[in-house]
Short mmCIF file of C-alpha atoms in Angstrom, two decimals:
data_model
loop_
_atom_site.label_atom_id
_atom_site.label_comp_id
_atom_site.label_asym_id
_atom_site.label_seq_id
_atom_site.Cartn_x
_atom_site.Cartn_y
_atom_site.Cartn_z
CA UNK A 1 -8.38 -0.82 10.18
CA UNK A 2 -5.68 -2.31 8.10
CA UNK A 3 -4.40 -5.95 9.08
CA UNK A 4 -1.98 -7.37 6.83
CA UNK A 5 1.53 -10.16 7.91
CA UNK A 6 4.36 -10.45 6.05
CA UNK A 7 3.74 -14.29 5.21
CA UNK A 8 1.19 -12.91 3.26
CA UNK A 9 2.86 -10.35 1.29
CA UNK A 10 5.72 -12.72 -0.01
CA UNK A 11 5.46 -14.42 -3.32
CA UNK A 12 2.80 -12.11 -4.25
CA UNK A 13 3.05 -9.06 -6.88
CA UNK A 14 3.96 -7.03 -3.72
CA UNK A 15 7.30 -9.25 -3.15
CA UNK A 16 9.54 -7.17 -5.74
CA UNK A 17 12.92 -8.36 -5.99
CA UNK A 18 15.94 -7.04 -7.85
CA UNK A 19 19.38 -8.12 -7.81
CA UNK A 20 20.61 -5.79 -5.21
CA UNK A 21 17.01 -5.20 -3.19
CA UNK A 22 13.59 -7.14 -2.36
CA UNK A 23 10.74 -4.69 -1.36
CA UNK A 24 7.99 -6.23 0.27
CA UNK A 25 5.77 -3.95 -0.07
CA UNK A 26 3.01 -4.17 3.16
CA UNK A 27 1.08 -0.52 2.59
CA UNK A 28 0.32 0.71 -0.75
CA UNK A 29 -1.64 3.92 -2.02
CA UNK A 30 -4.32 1.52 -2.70
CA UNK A 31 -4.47 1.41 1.07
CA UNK A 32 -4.73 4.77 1.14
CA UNK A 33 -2.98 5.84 4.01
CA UNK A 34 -0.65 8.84 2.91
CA UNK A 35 2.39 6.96 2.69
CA UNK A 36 3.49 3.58 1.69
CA UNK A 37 5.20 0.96 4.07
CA UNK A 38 7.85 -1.38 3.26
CA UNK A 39 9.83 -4.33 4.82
CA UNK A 40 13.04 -4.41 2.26
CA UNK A 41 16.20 -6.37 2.30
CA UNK A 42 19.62 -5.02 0.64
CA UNK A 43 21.14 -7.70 -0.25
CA UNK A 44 25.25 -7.99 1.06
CA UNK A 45 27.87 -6.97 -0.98
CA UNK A 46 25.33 -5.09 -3.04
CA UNK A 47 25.77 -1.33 -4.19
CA UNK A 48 22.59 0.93 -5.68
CA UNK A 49 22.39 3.80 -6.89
CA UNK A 50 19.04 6.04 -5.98
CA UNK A 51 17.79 8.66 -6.30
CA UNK A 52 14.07 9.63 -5.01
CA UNK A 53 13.44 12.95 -6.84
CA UNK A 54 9.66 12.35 -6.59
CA UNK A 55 9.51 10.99 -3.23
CA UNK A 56 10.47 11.67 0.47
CA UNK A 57 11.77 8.83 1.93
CA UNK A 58 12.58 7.65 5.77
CA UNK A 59 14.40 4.01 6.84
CA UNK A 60 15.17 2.56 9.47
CA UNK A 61 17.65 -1.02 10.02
CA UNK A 62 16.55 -3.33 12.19
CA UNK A 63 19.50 -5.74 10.71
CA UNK A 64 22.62 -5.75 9.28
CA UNK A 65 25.44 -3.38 8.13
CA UNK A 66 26.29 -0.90 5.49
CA UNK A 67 26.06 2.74 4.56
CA UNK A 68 25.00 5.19 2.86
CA UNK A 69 27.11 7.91 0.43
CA UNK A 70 25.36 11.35 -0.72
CA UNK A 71 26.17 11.25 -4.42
CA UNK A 72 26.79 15.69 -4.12
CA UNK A 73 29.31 16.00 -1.63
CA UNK A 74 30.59 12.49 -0.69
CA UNK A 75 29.26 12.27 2.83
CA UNK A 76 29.24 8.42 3.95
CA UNK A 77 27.31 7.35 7.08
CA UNK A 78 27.18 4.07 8.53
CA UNK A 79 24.19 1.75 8.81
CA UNK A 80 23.63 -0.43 11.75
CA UNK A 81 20.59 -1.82 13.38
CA UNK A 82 18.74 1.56 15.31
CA UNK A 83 19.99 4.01 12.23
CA UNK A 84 17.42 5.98 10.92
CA UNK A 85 17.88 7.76 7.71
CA UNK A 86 15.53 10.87 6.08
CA UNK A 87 15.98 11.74 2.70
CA UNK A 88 14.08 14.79 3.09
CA UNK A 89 16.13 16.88 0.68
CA UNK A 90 15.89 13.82 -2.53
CA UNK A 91 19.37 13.40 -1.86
CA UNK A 92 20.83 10.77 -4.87
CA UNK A 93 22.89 8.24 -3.16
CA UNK A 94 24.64 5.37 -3.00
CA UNK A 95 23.21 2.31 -0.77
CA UNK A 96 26.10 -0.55 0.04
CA UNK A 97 25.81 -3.13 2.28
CA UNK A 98 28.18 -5.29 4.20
CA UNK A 99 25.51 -7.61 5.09
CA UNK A 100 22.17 -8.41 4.11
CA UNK A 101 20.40 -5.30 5.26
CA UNK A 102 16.84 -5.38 6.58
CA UNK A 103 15.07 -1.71 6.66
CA UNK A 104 11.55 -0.16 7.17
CA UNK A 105 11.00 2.40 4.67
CA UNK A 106 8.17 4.88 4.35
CA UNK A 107 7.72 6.53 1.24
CA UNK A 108 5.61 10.16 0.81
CA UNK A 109 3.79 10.12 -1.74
CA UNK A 110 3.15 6.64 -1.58
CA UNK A 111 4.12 4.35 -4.08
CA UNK A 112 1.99 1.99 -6.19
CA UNK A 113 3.71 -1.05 -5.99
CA UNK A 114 4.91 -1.11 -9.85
CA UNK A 115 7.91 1.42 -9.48
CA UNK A 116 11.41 -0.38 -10.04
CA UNK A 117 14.25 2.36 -9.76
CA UNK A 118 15.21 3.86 -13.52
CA UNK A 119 18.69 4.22 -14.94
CA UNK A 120 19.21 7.39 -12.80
CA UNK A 121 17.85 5.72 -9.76
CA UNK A 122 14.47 7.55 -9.85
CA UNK A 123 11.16 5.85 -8.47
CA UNK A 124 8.39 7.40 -11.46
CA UNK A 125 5.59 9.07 -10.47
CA UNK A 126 2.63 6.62 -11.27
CA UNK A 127 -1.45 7.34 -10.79
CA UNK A 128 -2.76 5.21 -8.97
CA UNK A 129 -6.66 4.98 -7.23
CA UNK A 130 -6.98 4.75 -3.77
CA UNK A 131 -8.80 2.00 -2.39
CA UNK A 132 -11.21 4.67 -0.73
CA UNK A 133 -11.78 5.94 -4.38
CA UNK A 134 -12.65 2.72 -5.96
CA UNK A 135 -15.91 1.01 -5.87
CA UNK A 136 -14.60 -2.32 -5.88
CA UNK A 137 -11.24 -3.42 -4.45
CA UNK A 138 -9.04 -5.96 -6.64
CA UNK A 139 -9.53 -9.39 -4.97
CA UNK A 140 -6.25 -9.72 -4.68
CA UNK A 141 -5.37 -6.74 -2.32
CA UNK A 142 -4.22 -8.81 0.68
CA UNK A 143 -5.60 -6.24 3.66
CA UNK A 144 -8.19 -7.49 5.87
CA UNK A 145 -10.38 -4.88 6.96
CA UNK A 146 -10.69 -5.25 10.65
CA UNK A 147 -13.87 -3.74 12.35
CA UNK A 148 -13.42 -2.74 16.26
CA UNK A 149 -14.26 -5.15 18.91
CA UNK A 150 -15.24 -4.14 22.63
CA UNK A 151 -13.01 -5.93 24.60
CA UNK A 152 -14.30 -7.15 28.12
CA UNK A 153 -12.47 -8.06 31.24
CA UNK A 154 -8.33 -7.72 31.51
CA UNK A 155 -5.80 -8.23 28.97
CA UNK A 156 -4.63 -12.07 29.86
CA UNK A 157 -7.37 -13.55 31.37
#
């Protein structure tokens, strides 16, 4: 089992911020789960351009306002807290928000932690171990391995 908080993610190489985005980035292919896992904020009044032509990519707001534009045919569809978005098709797009924006995004494959979008947008493909293929974990991967525990009696007392 994976435990990790997002206390301890910020400030640390995993904290990426740009001037229109900050990933932190809480499951890694390190972790080697299949995906990657991060809490990010758009920052308000911010526009990005993105495109994901390496990666699948799902999100979901759990704050603040904005939208989304497919760069092809001009679609726009609002963002609110409870709007899930799949770009299952590596749609390029344009990401504004209103507000600050916070989203959960899961990324297939799962990113490294060292991608910063290119000058088209595009997240690189980079090689990465996983942390089941490495002998010995970097000391500072943050994820406390958590072995089961029989738990006796009932929950709250």
């Amino acid at each position: 089992m994976i435990v990790k908080h997002l206390n301890d993610i910020i400030g640390t190489k995993d904290d990426v911020d740009t001037e229109t985005w900050n990933s932190r980035r809480l499951l890694l292919k390190k972790d080697g789960m299949g995906f990657s896992l991060h809490d990010t904020i758009i920052k308000a009044g911010t526009e990005t351009t993105i495109w994901y032509k390496h990666h699948v990519e799902a999100v979901y707001c759990i704050e603040g306002e904005g939208e989304i534009e497919v760069v092809k045919d001009g679609t726009v569809y609002p963002i609110q807290p409870g709007t899930l978005y799949a770009l299952d098709g590596h749609e390029k797009h344009y990401l504004r928000a209103k507000s600050d924006m916070r989203m959960v995004c899961v990324f297939h494959p799962p990113l490294t932690g060292r991608e910063v979008h290119d000058e088209e947008g595009v997240y690189p493909i980079i090689e990465e171990e996983s942390r089941e293929n490495r002998p010995n974990p970097h000391p500072d991967e943050r994820a406390q391995r958590v072995e089961p525990q029989t738990v006796r009696g009932e929950l709250g007392k």
